[in-house]
Short mmCIF file of C-alpha atoms and ligand atoms in Angstrom, two decimals:
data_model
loop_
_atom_site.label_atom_id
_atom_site.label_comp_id
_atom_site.label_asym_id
_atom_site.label_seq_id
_atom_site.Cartn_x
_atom_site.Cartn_y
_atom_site.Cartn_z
CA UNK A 6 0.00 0.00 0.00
CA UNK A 7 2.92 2.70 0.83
CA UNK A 8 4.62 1.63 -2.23
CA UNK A 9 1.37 1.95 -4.04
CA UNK A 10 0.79 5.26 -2.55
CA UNK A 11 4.34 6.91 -3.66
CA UNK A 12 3.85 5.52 -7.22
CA UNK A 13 1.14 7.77 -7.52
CA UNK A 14 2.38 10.71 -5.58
CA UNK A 15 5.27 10.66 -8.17
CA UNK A 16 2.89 10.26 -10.95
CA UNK A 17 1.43 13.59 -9.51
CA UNK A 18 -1.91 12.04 -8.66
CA UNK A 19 -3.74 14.59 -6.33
CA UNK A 20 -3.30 13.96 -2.26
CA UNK A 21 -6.82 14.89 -2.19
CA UNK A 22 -7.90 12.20 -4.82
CA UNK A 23 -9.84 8.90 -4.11
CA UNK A 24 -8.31 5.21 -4.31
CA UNK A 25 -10.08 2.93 -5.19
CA UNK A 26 -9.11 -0.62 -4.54
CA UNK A 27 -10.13 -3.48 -6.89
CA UNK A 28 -11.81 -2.85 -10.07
CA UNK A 29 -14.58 -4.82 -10.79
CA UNK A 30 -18.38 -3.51 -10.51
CA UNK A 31 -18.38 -1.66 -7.77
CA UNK A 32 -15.09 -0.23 -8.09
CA UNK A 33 -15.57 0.94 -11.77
CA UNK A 34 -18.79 2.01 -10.95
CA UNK A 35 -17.49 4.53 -8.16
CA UNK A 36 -14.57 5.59 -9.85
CA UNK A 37 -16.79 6.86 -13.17
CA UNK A 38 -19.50 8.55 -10.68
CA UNK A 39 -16.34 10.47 -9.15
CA UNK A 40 -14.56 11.84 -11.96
CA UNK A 41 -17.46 12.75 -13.66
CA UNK A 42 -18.52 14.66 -10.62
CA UNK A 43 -15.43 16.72 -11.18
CA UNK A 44 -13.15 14.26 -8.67
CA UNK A 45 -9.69 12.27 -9.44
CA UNK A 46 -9.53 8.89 -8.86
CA UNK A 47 -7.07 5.96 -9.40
CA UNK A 48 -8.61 2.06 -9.33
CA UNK A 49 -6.08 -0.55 -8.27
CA UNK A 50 -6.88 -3.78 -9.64
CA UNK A 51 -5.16 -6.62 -8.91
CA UNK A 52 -5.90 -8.62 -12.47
CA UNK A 53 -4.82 -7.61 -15.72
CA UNK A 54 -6.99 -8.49 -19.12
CA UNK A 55 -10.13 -10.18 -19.66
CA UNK A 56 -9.98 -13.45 -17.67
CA UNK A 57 -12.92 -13.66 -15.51
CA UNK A 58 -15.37 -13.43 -17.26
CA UNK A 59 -19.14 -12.69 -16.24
CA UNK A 60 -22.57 -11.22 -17.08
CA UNK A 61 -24.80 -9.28 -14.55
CA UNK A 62 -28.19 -8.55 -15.48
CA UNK A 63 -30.81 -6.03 -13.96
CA UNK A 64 -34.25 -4.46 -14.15
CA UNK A 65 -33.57 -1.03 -15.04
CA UNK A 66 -34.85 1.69 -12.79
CA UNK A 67 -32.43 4.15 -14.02
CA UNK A 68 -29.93 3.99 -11.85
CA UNK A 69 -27.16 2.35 -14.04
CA UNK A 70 -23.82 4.26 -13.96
CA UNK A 71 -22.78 3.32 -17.33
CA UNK A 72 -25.98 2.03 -18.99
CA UNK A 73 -24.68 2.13 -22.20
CA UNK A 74 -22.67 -1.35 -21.24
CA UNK A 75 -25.89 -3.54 -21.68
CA UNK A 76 -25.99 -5.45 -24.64
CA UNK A 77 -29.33 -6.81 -24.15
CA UNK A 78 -32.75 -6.70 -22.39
CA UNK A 79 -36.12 -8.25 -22.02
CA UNK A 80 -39.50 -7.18 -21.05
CA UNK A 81 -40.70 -10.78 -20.36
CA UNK A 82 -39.56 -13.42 -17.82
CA UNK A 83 -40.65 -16.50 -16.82
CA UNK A 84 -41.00 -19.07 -13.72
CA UNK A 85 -41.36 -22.55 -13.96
CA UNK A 86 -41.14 -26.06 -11.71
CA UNK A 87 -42.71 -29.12 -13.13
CA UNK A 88 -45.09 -28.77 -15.63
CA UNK A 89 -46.54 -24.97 -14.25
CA UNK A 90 -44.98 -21.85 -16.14
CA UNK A 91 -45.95 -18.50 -15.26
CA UNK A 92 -44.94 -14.79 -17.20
CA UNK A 93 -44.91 -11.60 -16.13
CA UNK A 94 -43.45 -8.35 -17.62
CA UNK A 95 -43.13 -4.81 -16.55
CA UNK A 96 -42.29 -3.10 -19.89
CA UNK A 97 -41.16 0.21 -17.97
CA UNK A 98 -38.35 -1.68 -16.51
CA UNK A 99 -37.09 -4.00 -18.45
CA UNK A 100 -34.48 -7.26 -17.57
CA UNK A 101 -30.87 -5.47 -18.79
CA UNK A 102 -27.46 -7.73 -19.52
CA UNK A 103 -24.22 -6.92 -19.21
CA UNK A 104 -20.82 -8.22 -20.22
CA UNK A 105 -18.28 -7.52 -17.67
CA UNK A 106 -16.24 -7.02 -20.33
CA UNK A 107 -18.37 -4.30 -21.95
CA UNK A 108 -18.63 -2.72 -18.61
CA UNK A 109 -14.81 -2.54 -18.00
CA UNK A 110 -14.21 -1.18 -21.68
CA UNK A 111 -16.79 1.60 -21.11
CA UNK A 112 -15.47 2.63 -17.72
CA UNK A 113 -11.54 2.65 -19.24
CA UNK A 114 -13.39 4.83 -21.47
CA UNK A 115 -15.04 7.68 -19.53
CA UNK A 116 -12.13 7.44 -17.10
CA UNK A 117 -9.64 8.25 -20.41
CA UNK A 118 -11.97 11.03 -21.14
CA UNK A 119 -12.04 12.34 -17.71
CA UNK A 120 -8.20 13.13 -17.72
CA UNK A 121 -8.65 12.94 -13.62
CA UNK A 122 -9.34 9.04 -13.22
CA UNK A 123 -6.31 6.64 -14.08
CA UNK A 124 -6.20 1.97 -13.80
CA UNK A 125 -3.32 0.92 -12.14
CA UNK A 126 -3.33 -3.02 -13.56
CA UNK A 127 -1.96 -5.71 -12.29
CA UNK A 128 -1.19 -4.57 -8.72
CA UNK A 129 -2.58 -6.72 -5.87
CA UNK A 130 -3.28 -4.38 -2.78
CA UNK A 131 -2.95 -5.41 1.02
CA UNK A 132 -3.44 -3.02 3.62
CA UNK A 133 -1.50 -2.92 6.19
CA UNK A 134 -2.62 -2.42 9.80
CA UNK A 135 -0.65 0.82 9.88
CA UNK A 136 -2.25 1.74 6.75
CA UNK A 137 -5.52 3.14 7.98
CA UNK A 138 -7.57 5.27 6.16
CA UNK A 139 -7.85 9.46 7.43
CA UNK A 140 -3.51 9.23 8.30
CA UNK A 141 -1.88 12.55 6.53
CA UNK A 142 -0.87 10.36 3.53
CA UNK A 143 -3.53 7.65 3.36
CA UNK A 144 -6.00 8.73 1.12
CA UNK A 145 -9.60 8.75 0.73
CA UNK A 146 -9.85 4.61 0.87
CA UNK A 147 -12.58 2.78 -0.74
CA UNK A 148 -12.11 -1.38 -0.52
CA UNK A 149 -14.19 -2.62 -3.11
CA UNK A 150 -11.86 -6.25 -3.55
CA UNK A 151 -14.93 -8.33 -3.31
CA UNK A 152 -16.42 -10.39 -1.12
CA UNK A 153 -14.31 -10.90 2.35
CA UNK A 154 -13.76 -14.38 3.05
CA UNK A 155 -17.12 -16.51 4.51
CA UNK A 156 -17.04 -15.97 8.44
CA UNK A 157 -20.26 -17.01 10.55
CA UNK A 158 -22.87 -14.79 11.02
CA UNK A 159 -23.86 -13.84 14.11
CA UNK A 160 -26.57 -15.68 16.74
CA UNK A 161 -30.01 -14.94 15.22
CA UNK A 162 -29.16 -14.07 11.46
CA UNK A 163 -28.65 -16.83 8.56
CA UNK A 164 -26.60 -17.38 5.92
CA UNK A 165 -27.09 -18.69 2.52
CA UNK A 166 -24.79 -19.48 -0.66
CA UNK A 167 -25.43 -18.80 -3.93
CA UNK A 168 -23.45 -21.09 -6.11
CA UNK A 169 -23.70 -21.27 -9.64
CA UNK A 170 -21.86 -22.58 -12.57
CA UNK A 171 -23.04 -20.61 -16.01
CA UNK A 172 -22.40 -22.36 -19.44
CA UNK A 173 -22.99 -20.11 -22.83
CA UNK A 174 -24.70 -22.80 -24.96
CA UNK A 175 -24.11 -22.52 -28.78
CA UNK A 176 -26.81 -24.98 -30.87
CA UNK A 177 -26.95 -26.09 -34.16
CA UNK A 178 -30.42 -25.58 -34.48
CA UNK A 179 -32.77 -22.70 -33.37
CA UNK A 180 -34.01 -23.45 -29.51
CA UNK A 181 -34.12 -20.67 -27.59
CA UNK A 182 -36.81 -18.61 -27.28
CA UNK A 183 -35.52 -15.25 -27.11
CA UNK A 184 -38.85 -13.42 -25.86
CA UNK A 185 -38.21 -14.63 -22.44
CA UNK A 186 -35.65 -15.37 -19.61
CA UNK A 187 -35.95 -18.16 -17.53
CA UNK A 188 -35.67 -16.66 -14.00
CA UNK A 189 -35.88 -19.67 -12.52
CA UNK A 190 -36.79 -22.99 -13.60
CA UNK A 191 -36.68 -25.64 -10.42
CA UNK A 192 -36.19 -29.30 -11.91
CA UNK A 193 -38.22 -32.16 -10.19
CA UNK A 194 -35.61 -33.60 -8.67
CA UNK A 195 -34.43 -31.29 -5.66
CA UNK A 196 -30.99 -30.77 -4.62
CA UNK A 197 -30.10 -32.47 -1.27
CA UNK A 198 -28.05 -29.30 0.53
CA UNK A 199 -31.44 -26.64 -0.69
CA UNK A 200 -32.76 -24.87 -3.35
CA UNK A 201 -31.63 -25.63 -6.99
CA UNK A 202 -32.68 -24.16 -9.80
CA UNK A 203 -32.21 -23.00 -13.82
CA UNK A 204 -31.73 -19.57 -15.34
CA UNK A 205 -31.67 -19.05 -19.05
CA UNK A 206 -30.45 -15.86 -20.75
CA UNK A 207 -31.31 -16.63 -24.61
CA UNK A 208 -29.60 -13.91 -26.29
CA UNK A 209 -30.23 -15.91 -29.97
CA UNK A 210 -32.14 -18.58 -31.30
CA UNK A 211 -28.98 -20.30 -31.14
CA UNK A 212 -26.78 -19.24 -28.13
CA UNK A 213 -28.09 -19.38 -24.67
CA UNK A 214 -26.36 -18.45 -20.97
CA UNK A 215 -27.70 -21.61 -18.95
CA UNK A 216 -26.64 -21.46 -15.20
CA UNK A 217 -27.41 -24.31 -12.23
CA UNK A 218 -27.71 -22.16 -9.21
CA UNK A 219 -28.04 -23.49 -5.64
CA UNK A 220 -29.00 -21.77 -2.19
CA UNK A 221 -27.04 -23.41 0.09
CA UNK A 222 -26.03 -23.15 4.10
CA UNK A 223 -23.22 -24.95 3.27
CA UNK A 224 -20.35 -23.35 1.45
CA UNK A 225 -18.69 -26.09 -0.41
CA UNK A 226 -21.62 -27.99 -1.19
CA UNK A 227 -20.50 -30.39 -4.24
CA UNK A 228 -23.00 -30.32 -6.86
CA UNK A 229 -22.36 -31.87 -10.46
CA UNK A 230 -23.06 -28.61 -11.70
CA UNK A 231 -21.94 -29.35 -15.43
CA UNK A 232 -23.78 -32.52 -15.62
CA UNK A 233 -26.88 -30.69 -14.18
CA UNK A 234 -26.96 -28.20 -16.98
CA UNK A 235 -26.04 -31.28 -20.01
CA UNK A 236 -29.35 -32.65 -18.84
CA UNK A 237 -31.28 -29.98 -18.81
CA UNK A 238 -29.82 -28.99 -22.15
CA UNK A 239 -31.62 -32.15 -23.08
CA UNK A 240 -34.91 -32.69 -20.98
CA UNK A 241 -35.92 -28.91 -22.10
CA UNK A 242 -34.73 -28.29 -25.45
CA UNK A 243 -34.31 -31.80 -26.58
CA UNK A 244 -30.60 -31.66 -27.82
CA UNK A 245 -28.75 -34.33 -27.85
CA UNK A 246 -24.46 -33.89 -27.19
CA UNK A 247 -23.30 -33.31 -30.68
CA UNK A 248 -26.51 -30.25 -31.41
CA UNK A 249 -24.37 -27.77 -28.52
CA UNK A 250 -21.13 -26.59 -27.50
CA UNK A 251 -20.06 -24.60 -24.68
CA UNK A 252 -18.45 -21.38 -25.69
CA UNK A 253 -17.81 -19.92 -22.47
CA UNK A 254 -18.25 -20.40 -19.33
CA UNK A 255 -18.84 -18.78 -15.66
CA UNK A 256 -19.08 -19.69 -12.02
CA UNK A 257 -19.47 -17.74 -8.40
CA UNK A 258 -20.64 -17.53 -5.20
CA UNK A 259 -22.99 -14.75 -3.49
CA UNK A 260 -23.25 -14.85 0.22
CA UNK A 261 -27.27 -13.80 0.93
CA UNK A 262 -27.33 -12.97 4.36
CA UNK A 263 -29.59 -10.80 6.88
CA UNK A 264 -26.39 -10.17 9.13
CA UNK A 265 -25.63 -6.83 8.91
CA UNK A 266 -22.65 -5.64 6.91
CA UNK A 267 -19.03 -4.76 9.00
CA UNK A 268 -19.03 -1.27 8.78
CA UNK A 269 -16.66 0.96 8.65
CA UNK A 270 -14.18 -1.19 7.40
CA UNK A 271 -10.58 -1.63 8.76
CA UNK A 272 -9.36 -0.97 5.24
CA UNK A 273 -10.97 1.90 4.04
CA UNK A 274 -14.95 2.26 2.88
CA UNK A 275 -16.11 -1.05 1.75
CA UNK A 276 -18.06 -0.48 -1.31
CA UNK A 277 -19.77 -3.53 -3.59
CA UNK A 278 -20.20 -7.25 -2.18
CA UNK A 279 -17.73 -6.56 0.98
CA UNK A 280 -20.11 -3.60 2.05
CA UNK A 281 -22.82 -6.52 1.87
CA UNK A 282 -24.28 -4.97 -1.37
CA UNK A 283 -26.00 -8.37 -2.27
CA UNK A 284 -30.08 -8.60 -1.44
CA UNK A 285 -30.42 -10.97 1.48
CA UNK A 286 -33.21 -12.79 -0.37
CA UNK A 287 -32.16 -13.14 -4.00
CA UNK A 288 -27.98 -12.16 -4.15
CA UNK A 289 -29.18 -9.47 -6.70
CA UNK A 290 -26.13 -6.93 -6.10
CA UNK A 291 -25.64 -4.51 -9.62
CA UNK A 292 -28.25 -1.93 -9.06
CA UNK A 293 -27.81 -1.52 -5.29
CA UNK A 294 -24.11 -0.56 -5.99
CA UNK A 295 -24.86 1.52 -8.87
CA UNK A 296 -27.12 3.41 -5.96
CA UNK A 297 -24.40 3.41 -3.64
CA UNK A 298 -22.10 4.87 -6.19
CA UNK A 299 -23.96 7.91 -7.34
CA UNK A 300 -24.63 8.44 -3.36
CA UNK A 301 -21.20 8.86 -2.63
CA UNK A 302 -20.12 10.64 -5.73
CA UNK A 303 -23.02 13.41 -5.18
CA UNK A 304 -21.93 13.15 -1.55
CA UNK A 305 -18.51 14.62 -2.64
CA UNK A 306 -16.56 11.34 -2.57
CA UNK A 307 -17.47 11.12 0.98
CA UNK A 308 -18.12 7.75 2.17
CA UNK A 309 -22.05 6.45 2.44
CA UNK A 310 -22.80 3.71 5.05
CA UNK A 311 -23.64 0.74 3.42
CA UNK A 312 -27.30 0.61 2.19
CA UNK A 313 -29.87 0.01 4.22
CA UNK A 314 -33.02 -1.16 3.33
CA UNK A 315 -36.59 0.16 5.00
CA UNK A 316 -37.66 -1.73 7.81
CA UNK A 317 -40.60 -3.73 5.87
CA UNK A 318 -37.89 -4.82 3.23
CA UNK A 319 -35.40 -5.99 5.82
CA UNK A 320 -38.05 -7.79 7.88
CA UNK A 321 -39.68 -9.86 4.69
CA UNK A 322 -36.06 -10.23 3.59
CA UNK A 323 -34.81 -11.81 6.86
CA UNK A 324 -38.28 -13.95 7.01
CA UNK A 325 -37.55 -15.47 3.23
CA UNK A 326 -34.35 -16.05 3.39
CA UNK A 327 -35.08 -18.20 6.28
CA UNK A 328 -37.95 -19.91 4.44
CA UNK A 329 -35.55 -20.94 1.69
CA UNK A 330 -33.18 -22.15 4.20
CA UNK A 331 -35.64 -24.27 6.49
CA UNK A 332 -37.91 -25.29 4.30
CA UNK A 333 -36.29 -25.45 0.05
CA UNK A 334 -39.00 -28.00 -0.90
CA UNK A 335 -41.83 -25.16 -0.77
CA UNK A 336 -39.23 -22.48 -2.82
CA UNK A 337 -40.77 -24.10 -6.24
CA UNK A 338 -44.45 -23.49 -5.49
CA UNK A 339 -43.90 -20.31 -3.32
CA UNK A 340 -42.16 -18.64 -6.51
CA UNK A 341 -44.67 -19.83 -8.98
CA UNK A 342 -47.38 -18.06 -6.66
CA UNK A 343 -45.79 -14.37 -6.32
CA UNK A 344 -44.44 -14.37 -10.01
CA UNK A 345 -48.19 -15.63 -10.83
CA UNK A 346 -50.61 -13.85 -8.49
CA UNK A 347 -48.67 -10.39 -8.50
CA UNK A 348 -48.54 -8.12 -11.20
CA UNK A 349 -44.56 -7.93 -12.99
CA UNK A 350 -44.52 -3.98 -11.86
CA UNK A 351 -44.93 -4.72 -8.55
CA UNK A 352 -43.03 -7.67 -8.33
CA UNK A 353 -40.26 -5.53 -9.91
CA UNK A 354 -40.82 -2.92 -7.28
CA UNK A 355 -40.25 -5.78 -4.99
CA UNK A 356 -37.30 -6.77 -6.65
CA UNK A 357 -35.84 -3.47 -6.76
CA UNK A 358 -36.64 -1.99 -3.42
CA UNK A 359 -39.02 0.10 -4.09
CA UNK A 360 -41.85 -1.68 -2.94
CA UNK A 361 -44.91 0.40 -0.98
CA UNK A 362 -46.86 -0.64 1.86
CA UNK A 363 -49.26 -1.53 -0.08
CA UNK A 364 -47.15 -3.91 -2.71
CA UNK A 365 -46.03 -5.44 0.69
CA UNK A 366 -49.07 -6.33 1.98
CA UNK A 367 -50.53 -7.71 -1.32
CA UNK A 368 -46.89 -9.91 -1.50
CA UNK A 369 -47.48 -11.24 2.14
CA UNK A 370 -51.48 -11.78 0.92
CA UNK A 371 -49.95 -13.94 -1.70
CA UNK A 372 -47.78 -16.29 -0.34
CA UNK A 373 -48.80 -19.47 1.31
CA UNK A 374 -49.55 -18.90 5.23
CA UNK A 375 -48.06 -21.65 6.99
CA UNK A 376 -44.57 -21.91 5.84
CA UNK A 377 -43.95 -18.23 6.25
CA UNK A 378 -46.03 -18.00 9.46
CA UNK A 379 -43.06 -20.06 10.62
CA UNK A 380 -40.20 -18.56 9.30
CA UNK A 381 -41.21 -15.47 10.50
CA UNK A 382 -41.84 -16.88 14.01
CA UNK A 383 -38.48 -18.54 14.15
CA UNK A 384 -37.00 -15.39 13.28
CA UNK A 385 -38.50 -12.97 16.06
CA UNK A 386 -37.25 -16.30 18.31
CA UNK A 387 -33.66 -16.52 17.38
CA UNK A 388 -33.19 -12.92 17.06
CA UNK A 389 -34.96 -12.84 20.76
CA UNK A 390 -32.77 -14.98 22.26
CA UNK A 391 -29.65 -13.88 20.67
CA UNK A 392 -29.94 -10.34 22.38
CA UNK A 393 -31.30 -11.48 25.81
CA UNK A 394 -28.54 -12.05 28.04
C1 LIG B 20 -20.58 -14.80 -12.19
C2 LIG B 20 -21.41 -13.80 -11.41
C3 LIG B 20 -22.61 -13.34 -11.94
C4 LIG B 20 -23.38 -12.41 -11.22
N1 LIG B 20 -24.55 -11.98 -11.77
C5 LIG B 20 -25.27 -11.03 -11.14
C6 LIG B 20 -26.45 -10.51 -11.74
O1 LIG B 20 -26.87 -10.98 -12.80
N2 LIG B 20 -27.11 -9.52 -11.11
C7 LIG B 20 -26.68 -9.00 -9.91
O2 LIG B 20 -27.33 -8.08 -9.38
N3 LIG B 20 -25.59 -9.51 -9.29
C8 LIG B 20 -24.87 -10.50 -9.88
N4 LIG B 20 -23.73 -10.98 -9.28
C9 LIG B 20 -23.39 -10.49 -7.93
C10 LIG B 20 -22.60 -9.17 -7.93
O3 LIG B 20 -23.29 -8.17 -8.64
C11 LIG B 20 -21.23 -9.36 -8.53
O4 LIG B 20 -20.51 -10.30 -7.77
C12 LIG B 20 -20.40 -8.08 -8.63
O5 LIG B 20 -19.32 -8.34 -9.48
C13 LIG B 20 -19.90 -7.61 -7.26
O6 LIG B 20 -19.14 -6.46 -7.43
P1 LIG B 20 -17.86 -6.14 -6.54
O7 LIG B 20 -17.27 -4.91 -7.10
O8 LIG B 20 -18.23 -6.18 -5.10
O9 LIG B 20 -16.88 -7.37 -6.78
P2 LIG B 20 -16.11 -7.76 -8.12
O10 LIG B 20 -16.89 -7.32 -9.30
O11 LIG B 20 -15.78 -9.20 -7.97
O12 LIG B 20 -14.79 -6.88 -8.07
C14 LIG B 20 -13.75 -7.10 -7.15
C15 LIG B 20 -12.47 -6.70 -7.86
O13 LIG B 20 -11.41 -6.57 -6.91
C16 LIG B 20 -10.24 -7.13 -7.47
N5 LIG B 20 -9.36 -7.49 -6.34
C17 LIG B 20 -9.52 -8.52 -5.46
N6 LIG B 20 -8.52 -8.50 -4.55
C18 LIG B 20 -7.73 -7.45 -4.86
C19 LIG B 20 -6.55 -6.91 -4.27
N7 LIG B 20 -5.98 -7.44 -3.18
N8 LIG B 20 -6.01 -5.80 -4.84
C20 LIG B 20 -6.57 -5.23 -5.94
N9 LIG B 20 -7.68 -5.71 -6.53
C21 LIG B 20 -8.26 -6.80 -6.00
C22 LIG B 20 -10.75 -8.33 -8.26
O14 LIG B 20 -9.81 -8.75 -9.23
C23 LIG B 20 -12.02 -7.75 -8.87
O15 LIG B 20 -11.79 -7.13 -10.12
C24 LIG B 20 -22.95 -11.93 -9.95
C25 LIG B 20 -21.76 -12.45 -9.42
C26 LIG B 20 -21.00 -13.36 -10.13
C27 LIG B 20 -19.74 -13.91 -9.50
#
């Protein structure tokens, strides 16, 4: 970090200028909403080139930073387990894709254009605990590297893992039908460790991104992930091996957790998936750190606690994530109902926190009373008892 920090005091980068460490959403995402609020910046990234490789999507409620990266977007999506289907839209805010690699080329972009924001590739960062943030020559500190490594939650809260494995199919033949995505399609046979399930982005008639996901409370659950998506390449579409190929591929893991995020952090202000940017319920993370960008950037490059959602959103949140962890047999049927019963706005309102206390109410109407009944009463009781001495 001090060697870091002299490289760019030689290079004559401003003492009163912003560092940014790791580039990846968040950090690109902040360091374009800073320089184009009249800011410098420099991003430290610790990888150099294109290798990890990965596509977010979102619904768009205007908030992107750089919307011009999407390459793609529906108005329609779809749930399905067994033989129900359900589709809902909500044309106003449509289901956006985007290429991290379109994403990074757009923000080298504006940053070149800036003149005041700068990549410094290839440099892995550690801070030191000497190294904190406010000293005389320890800049403004953002720590946007990521997730931290998986540590237990505290008494009371839960913890889930996202795992997926993402293959982009290429077919010989026309398959896909690219009117929809397949938010989630839950196979009949359930996964042992929780909730598994299919998403489809079907960019062509021919070329699909096809991901196994799992909610998990264990970590390193092993799942044939691969083997998972061959057979769903042929129980849904048909196809036998030699009608696809794999042209790509892409994997990760999203902690979705009601624990609240560290905060401030010991290495400057955590930004992205360390500042515990991911939705407890669903891992969604883009949009909320596109928010938390343009905060701090109209805040003057001041840091922004991490987001924090209304009360209503954090209590349903806290209440479904523990239904999906208790009881993943009902996640099929209880998806098929809200993505069903609700209208796609509000669903989408749901989705994207800006849900009313009305929308919440008709969402609670809608899902089945026991299970949640319980998850909600387990809840109050393990949050109870972890505060009472
Ligand atoms: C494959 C995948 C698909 C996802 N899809 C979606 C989606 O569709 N919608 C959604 O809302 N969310 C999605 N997410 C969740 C979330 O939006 C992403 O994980 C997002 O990339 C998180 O942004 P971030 O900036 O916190 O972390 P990252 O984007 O992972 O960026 C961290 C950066 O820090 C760098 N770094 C790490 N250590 C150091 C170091 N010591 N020094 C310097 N640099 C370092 C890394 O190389 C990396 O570039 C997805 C996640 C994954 C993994």
């Amino acid at each position: 970090m001090t060697e870091l920090l002299s490289r760019l005091r030689q290079e004559d980068f401003p003492r009163s200028g912003a560092v940014v460490l790791g580039g990846g959403c968040a950090g690109l995402a902040l360091a374009v909403a800073l320089v184009e609020a009249g800011g410098a910046v420099a991003v430290v990234e610790a990888r150099t080139g294109d290798r990890d490789e990965r596509t977010w999507c979102y619904w768009d409620t205007g908030q992107a930073v750089m919307p011009e990266a999407a390459s793609r977007s529906w108005d329609r999506w779809e749930v399905r387990a067994g033989a129900g289907r359900v589709v809902a839209s909500d044309a106003a805010h449509p289901y956006r894709m985007v290429r991290a690699r379109d994403y990074r080329a757009v923000a080298r972009e504006r940053l070149a254009r800036s003149a005041t924001g700068r990549i410094v590739d290839g440099v892995r960062v550690s801070v030191g605990a000497d190294e904190r943030p406010g000293g005389r020559d320890v800049p403004r500190l953002f720590d946007a590297r990521g997730p931290m490594p998986s540590v237990a939650v505290p008494a009371g809260r839960v913890l889930l893992h996202q795992r997926f494995v993402g293959q982009w199919i290429r077919t010989t033949r026309p398959v896909f039908d690219t009117a929809a995505v397949t938010l989630m399609d839950f196979p009949e046979s359930r996964a042992p460790s929780g909730v598994r399930f299919f998403y489809v982005l079907p960019v062509a008639a021919d070329l699909a991104l096809v991901e196994c996901t799992v909610f998990s409370a264990v970590e390193h659950v092993s799942e044939p992930f691969r083997r998972h998506i061959a057979d769903y390449v042929r129980s849904r579409w048909g196809l036998d091996p030699g009608e696809w190929q794999v042209e790509g591929q892409e994997a990760g893991s999203i902690p979705m957790t009601d624990a609240p995020a560290p905060w401030p952090g010991r290495s400057g202000v955590p930004l992205g998936l360390r500042a515990g940017a991911a939705r407890p319920s669903t891992g969604y993370a883009y949009t909320r750190i596109q928010l938390a960008a343009r905060r701090i950037a109209s805040a003057g490059g001041r840091g922004a606690p991490p987001i924090r959602d209304p009360f209503r959103t954090r209590v349903l949140d806290a209440v479904f994530l523990r239904f999906l962890r208790d009881q993943p047999h009902r996640a099929p049927e209880v998806f098929l109902r809200l993505f069903g019963r609700l209208p796609g706005p509000l669903t989408v309102r749901f989705l994207t926190e800006r849900s009313t206390l009305r929308d919440d109410l008709r969402l609670v109407l809608a899902l089945p009373k026991a299970p949640f009944l319980r998850a909600a009463a387990t809840t109050a009781r393990e949050r109870l008892r972890a505060v009472l001495p």
